[in-house]
Coordinates of N, CA and C in Angstrom, one line a residue:
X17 N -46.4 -74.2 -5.7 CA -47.1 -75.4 -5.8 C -47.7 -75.6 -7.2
X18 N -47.8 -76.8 -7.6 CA -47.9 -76.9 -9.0 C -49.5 -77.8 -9.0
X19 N -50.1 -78.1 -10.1 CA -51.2 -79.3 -10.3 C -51.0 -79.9 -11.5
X20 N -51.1 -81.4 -10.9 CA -51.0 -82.3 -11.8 C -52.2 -82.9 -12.5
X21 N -52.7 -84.0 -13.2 CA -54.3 -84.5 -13.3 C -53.8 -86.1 -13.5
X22 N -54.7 -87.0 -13.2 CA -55.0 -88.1 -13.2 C -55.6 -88.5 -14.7
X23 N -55.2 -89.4 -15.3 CA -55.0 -89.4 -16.5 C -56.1 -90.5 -16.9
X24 N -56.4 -91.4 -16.1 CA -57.4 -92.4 -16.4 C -58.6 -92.8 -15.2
X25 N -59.2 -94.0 -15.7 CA -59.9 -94.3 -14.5 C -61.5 -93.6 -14.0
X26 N -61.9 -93.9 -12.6 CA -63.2 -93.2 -12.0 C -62.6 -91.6 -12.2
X27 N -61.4 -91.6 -11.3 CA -61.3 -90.0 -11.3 C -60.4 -89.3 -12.7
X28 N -60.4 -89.8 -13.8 CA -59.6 -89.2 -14.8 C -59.8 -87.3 -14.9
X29 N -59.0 -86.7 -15.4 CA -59.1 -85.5 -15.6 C -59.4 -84.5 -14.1
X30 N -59.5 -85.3 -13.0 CA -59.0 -84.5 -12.1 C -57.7 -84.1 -11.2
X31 N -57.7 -83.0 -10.8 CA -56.3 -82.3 -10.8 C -55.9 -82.6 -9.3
X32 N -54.5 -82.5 -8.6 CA -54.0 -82.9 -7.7 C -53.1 -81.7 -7.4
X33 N -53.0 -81.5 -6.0 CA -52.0 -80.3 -6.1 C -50.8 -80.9 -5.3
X34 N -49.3 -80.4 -6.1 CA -48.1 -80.9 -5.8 C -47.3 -80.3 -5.2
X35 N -47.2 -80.5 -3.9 CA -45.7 -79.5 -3.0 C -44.4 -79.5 -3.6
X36 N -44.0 -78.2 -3.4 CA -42.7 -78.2 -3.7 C -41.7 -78.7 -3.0
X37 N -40.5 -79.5 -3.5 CA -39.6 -80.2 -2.6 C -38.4 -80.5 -3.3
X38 N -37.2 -80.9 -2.5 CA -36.3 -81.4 -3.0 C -36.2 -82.4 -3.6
X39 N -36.0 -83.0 -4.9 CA -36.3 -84.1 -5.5 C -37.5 -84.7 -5.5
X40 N -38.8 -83.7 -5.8 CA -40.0 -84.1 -5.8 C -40.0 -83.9 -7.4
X41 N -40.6 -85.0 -8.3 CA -40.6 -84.9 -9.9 C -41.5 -86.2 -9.9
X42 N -43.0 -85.5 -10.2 CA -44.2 -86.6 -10.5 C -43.8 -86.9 -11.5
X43 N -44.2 -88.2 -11.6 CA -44.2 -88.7 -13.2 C -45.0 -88.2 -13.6
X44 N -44.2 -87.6 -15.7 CA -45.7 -86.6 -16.6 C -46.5 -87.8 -17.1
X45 N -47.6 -86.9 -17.2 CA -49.2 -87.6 -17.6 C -48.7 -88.8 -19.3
X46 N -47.7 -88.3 -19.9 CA -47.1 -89.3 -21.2 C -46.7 -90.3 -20.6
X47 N -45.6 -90.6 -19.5 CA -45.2 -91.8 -18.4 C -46.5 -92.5 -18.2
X48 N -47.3 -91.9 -17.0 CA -48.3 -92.6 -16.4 C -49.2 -93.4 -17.4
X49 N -49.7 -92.7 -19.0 CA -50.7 -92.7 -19.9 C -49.6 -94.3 -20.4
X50 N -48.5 -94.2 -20.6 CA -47.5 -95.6 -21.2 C -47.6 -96.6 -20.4
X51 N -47.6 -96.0 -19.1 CA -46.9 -97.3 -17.8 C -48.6 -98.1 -17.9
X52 N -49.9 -97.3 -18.0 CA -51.4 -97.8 -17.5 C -51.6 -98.4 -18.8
X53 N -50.8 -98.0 -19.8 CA -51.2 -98.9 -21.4 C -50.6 -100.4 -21.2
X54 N -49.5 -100.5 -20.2 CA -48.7 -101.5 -20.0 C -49.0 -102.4 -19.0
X55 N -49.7 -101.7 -18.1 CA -50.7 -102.5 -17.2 C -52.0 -102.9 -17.6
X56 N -52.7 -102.0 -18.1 CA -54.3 -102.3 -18.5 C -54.9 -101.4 -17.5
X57 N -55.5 -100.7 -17.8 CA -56.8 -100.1 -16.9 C -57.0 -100.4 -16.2
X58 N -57.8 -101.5 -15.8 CA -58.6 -102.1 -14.9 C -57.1 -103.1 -14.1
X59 N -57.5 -102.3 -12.7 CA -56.6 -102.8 -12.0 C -57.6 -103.3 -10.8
X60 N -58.6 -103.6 -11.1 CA -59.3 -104.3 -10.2 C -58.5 -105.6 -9.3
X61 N -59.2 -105.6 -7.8 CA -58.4 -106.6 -7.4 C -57.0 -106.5 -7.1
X62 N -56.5 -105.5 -7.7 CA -54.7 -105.2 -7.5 C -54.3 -104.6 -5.9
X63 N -53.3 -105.5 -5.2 CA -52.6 -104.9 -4.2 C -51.5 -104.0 -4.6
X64 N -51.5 -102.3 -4.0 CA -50.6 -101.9 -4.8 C -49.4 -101.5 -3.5
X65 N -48.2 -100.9 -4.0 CA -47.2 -100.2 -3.0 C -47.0 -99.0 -3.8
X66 N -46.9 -97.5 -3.4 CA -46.5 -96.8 -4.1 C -45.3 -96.3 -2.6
X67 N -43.7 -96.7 -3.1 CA -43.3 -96.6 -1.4 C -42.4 -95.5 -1.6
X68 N -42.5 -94.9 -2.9 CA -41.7 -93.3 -2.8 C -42.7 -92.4 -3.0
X69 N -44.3 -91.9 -2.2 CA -44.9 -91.8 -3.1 C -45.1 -90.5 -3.6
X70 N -44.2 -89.4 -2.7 CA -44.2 -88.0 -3.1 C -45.5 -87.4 -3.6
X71 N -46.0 -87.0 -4.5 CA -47.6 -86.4 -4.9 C -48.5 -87.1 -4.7
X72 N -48.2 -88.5 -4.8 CA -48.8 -89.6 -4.5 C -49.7 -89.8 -5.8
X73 N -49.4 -89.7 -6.8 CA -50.3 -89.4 -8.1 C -50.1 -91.0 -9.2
X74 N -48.9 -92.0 -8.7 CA -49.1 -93.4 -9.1 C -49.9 -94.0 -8.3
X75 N -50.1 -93.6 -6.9 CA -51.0 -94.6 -6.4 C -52.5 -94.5 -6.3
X76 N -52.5 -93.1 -6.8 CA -54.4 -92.3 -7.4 C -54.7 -92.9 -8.4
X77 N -53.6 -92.9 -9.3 CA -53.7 -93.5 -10.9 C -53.9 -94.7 -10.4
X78 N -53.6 -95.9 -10.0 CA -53.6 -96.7 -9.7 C -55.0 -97.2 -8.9
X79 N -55.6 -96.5 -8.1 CA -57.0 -96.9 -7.1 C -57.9 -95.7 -7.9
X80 N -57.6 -94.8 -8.6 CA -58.8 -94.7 -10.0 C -59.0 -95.6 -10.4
X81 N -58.0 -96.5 -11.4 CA -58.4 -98.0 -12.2 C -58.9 -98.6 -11.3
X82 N -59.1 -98.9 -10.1 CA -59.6 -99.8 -9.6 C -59.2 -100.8 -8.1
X83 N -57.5 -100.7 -7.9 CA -57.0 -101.2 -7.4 C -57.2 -101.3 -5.4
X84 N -57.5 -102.7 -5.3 CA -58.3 -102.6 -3.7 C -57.5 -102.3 -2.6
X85 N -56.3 -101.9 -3.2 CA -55.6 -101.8 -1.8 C -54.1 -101.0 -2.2
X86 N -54.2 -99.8 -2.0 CA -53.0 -98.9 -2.1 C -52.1 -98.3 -1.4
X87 N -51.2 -99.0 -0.6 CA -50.1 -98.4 0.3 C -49.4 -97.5 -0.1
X88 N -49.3 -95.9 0.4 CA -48.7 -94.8 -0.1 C -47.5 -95.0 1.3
X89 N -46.5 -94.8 0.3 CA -45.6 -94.4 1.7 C -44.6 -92.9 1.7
X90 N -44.5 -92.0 2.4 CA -43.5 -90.8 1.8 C -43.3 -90.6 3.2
X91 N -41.5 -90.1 2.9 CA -41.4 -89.3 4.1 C -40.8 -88.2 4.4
X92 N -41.1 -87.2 3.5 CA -40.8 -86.1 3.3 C -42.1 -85.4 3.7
X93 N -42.4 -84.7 5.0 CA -43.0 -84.4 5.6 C -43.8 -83.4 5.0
X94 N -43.7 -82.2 4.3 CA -44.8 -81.7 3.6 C -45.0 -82.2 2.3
X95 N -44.4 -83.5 1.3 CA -45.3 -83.9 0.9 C -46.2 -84.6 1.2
X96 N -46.1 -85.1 2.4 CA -47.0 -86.4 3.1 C -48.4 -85.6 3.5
X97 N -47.8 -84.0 3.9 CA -48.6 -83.4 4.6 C -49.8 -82.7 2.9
X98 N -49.2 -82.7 2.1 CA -50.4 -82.7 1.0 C -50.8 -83.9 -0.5
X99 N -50.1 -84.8 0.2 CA -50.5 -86.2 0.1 C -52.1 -86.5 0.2
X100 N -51.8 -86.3 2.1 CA -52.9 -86.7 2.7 C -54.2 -85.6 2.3
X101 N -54.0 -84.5 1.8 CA -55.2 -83.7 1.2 C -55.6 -84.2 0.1
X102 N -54.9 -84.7 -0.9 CA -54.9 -84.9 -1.9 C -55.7 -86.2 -2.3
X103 N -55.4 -87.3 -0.8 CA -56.1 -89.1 -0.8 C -57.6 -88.2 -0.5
X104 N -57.7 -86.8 0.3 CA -58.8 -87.0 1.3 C -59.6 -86.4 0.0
X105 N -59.4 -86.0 -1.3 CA -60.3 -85.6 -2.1 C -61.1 -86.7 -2.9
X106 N -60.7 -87.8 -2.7 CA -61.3 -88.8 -3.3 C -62.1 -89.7 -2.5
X107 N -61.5 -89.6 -1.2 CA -62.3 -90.3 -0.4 C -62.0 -92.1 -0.3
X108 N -61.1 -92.3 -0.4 CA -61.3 -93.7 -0.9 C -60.7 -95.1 -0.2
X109 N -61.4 -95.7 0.6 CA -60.9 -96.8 1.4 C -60.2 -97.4 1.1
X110 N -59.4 -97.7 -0.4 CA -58.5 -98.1 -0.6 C -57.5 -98.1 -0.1
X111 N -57.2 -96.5 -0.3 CA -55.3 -95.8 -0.1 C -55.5 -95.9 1.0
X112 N -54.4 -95.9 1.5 CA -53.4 -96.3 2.7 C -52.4 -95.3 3.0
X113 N -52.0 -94.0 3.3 CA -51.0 -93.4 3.8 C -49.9 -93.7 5.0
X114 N -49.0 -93.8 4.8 CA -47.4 -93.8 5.9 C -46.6 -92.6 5.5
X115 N -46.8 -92.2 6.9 CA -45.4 -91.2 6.7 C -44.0 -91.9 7.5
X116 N -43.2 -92.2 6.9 CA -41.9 -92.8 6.9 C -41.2 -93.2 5.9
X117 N -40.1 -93.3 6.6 CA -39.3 -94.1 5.4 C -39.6 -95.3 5.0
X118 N -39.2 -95.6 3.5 CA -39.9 -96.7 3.0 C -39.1 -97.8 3.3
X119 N -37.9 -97.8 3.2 CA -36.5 -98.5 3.7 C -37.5 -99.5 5.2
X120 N -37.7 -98.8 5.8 CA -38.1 -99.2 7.7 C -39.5 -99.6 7.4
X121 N -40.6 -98.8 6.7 CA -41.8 -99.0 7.1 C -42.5 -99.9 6.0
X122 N -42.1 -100.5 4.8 CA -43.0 -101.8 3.7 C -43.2 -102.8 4.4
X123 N -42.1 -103.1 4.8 CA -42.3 -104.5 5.3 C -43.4 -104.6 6.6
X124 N -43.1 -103.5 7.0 CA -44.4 -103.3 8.3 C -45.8 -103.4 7.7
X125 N -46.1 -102.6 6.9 CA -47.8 -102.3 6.4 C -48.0 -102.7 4.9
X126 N -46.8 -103.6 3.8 CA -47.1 -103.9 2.9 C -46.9 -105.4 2.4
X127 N -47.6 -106.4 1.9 CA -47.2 -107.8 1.9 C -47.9 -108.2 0.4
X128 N -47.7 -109.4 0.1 CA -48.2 -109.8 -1.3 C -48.8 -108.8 -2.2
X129 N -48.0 -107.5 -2.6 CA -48.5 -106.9 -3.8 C -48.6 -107.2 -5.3
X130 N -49.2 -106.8 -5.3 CA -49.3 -107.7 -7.0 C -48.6 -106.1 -8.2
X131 N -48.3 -105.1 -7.1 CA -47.8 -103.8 -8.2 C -47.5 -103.0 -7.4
X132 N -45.8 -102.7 -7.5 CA -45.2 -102.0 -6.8 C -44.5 -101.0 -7.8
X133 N -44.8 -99.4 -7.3 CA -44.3 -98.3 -7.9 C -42.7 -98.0 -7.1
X134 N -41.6 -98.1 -7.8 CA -40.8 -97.6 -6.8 C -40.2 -96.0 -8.1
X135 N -40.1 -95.3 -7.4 CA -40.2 -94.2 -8.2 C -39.2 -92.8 -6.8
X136 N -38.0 -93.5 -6.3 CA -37.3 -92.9 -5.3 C -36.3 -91.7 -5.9
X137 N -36.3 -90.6 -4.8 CA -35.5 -90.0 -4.9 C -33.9 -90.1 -5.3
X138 N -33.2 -89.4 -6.6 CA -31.9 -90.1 -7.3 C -30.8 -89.7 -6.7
X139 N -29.8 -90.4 -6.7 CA -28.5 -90.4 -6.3 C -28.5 -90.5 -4.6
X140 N -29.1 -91.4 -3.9 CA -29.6 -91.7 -3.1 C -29.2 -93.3 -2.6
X141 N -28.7 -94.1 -4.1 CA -29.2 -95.5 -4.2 C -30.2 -96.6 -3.6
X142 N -31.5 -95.7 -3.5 CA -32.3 -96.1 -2.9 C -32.9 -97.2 -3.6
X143 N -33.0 -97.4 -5.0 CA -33.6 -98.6 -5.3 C -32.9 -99.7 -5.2
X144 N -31.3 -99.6 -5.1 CA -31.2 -101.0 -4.8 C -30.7 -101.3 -3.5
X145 N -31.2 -100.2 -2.4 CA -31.3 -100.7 -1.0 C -32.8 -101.3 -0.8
X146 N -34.0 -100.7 -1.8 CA -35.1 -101.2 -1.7 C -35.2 -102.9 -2.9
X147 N -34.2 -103.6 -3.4 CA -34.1 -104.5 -4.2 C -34.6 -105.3 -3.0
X148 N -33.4 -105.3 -1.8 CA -33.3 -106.4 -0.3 C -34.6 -107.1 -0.6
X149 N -35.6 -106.2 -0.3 CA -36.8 -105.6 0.7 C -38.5 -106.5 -0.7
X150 N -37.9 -106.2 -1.9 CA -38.8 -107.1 -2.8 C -39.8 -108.2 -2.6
X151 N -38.5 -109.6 -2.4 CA -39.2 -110.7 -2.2 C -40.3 -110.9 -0.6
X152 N -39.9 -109.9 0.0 CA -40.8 -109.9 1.2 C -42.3 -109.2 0.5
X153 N -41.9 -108.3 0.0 CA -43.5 -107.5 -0.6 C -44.2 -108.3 -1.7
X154 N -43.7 -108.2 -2.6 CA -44.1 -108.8 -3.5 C -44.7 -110.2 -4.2
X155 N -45.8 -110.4 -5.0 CA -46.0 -112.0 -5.3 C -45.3 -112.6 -6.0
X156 N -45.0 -113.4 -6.3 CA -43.7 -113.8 -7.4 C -44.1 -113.5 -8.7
X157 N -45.6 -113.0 -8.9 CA -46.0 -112.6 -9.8 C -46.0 -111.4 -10.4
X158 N -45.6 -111.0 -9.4 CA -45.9 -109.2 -9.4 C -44.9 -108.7 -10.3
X159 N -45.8 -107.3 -10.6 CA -45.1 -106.5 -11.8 C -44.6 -105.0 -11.0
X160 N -43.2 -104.5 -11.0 CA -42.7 -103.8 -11.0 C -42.4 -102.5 -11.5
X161 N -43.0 -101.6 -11.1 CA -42.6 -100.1 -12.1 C -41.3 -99.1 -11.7
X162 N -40.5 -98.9 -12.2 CA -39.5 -98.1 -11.4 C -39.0 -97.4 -12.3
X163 N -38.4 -95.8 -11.6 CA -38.1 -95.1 -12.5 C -36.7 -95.1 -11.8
X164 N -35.3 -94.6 -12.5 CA -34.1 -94.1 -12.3 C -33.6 -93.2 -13.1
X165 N -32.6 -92.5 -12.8 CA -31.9 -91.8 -13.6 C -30.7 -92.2 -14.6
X166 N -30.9 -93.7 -14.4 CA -30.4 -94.3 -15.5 C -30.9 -95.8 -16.1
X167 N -30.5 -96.6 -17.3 CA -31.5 -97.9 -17.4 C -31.6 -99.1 -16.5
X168 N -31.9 -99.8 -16.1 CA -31.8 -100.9 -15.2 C -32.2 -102.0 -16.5
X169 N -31.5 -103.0 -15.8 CA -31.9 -104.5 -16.4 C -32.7 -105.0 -15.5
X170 N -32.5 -105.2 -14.2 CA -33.5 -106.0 -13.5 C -33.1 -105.3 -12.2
X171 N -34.3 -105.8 -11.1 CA -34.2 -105.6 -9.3 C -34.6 -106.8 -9.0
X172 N -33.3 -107.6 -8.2 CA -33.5 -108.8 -7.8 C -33.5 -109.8 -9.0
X173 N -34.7 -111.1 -8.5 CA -35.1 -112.0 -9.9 C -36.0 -110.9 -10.9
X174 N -36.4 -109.6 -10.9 CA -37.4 -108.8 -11.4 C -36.4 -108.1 -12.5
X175 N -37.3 -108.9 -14.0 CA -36.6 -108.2 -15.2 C -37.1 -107.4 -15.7
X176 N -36.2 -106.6 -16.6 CA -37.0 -105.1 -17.5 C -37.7 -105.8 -18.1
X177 N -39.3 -105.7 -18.8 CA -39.5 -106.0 -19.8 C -40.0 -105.3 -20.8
X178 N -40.5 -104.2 -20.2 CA -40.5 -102.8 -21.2 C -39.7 -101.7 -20.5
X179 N -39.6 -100.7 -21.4 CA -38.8 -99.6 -20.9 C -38.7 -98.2 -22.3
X180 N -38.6 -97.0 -21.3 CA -39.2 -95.9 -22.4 C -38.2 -94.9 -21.6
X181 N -38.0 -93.7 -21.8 CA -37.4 -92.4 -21.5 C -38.0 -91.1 -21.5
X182 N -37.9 -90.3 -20.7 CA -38.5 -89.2 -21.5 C -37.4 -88.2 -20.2
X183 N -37.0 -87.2 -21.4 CA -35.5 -86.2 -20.8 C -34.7 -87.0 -20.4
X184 N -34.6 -87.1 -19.0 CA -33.6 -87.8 -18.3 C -33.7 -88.9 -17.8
X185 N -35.1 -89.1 -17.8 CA -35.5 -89.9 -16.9 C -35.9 -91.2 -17.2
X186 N -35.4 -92.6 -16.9 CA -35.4 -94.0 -17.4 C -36.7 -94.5 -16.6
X187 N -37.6 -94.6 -17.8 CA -38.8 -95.8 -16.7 C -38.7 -97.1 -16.7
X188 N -39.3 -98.4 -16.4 CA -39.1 -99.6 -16.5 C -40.3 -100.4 -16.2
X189 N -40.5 -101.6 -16.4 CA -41.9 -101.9 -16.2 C -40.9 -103.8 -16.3
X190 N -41.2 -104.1 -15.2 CA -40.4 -105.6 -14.7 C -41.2 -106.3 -13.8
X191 N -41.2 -108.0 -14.3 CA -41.4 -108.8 -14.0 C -40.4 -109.8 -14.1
X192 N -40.9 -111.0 -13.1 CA -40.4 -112.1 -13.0 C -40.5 -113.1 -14.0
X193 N -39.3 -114.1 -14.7 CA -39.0 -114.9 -16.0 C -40.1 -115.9 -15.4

């Protein structure tokens, strides 16, 4: 088991502990530190989805800044199972945990988010089985974070508009024209 830290926010500089798993790879603190310079801090007011959420450490980062409402979803059963250790250190009425698949369970427990992490396990083609599933979650305003193992131009009407790398790994930060 490894620990990660929260990079900004009420809880900045505290640590998270991460199960070990099959295709479990938190985003590093350089990702998160780019993606929150690209968002802004203050995520007050923000509906979030974090629907791969493995360590669950985008959707901490995310209800650190501020954000009133954070649906975690994972279904990889021991990370869900220190997931939920992990929300219960902060205490915070915000986050929202599901253990299931994200594919079956968004549309059940997630609607007009204003920031959705999709950050899914690779070679899977899970993000663009989760493309479908967008215009139901999302506000037409909403901004998009997703990582792949390769570059994307868009998901759905949702275009790149920034985008950075680090090793293998392609991030993206998309909204709607």
């Amino acid at each position: 088991m490894s620990r990660i830290r929260i990079t900004g926010g009420t809880w900045r500089s505290r640590m998270i502990q991460v199960a070990d798993g099959p295709g479990l790879r938190p985003t590093p603190d350089r990702v998160r530190e780019t993606l929150f310079n690209w968002l802004g801090h203050d995520l007050s007011g923000v509906k979030c989805l974090d629907a791969f959420a493995g360590s669950g450490i985008l959707g901490l980062e995310a209800a650190s800044r501020g954000a009133t409402q954070v649906v975690m979803i994972e279904k990889e059963r021991r990370a869900f199972l220190q997931l939920e250790k992990n929300v219960a250190l902060f205490n915070s009425p915000a986050c929202k945990l599901v253990c299931g698949d994200a594919l079956e369970c968004a549309p059940a427990v997630a609607a007009d988010c204003d920031l959705i992490f999709l950050d899914p396990p690779y070679r899977l083609g899970l993000l663009e089985k989760f493309e479908v599933l967008l215009p139901r979650l999302a506000k037409p305003e909403a901004r998009i974070y997703a990582e792949a193992e390769y570059p994307l131009e868009n998901l759905g009407p949702w275009r790149v508009v920034k985008r950075g790398t680090a090793g293998q790994v392609h991030y993206h930060l998309l909204e709607q024209p």
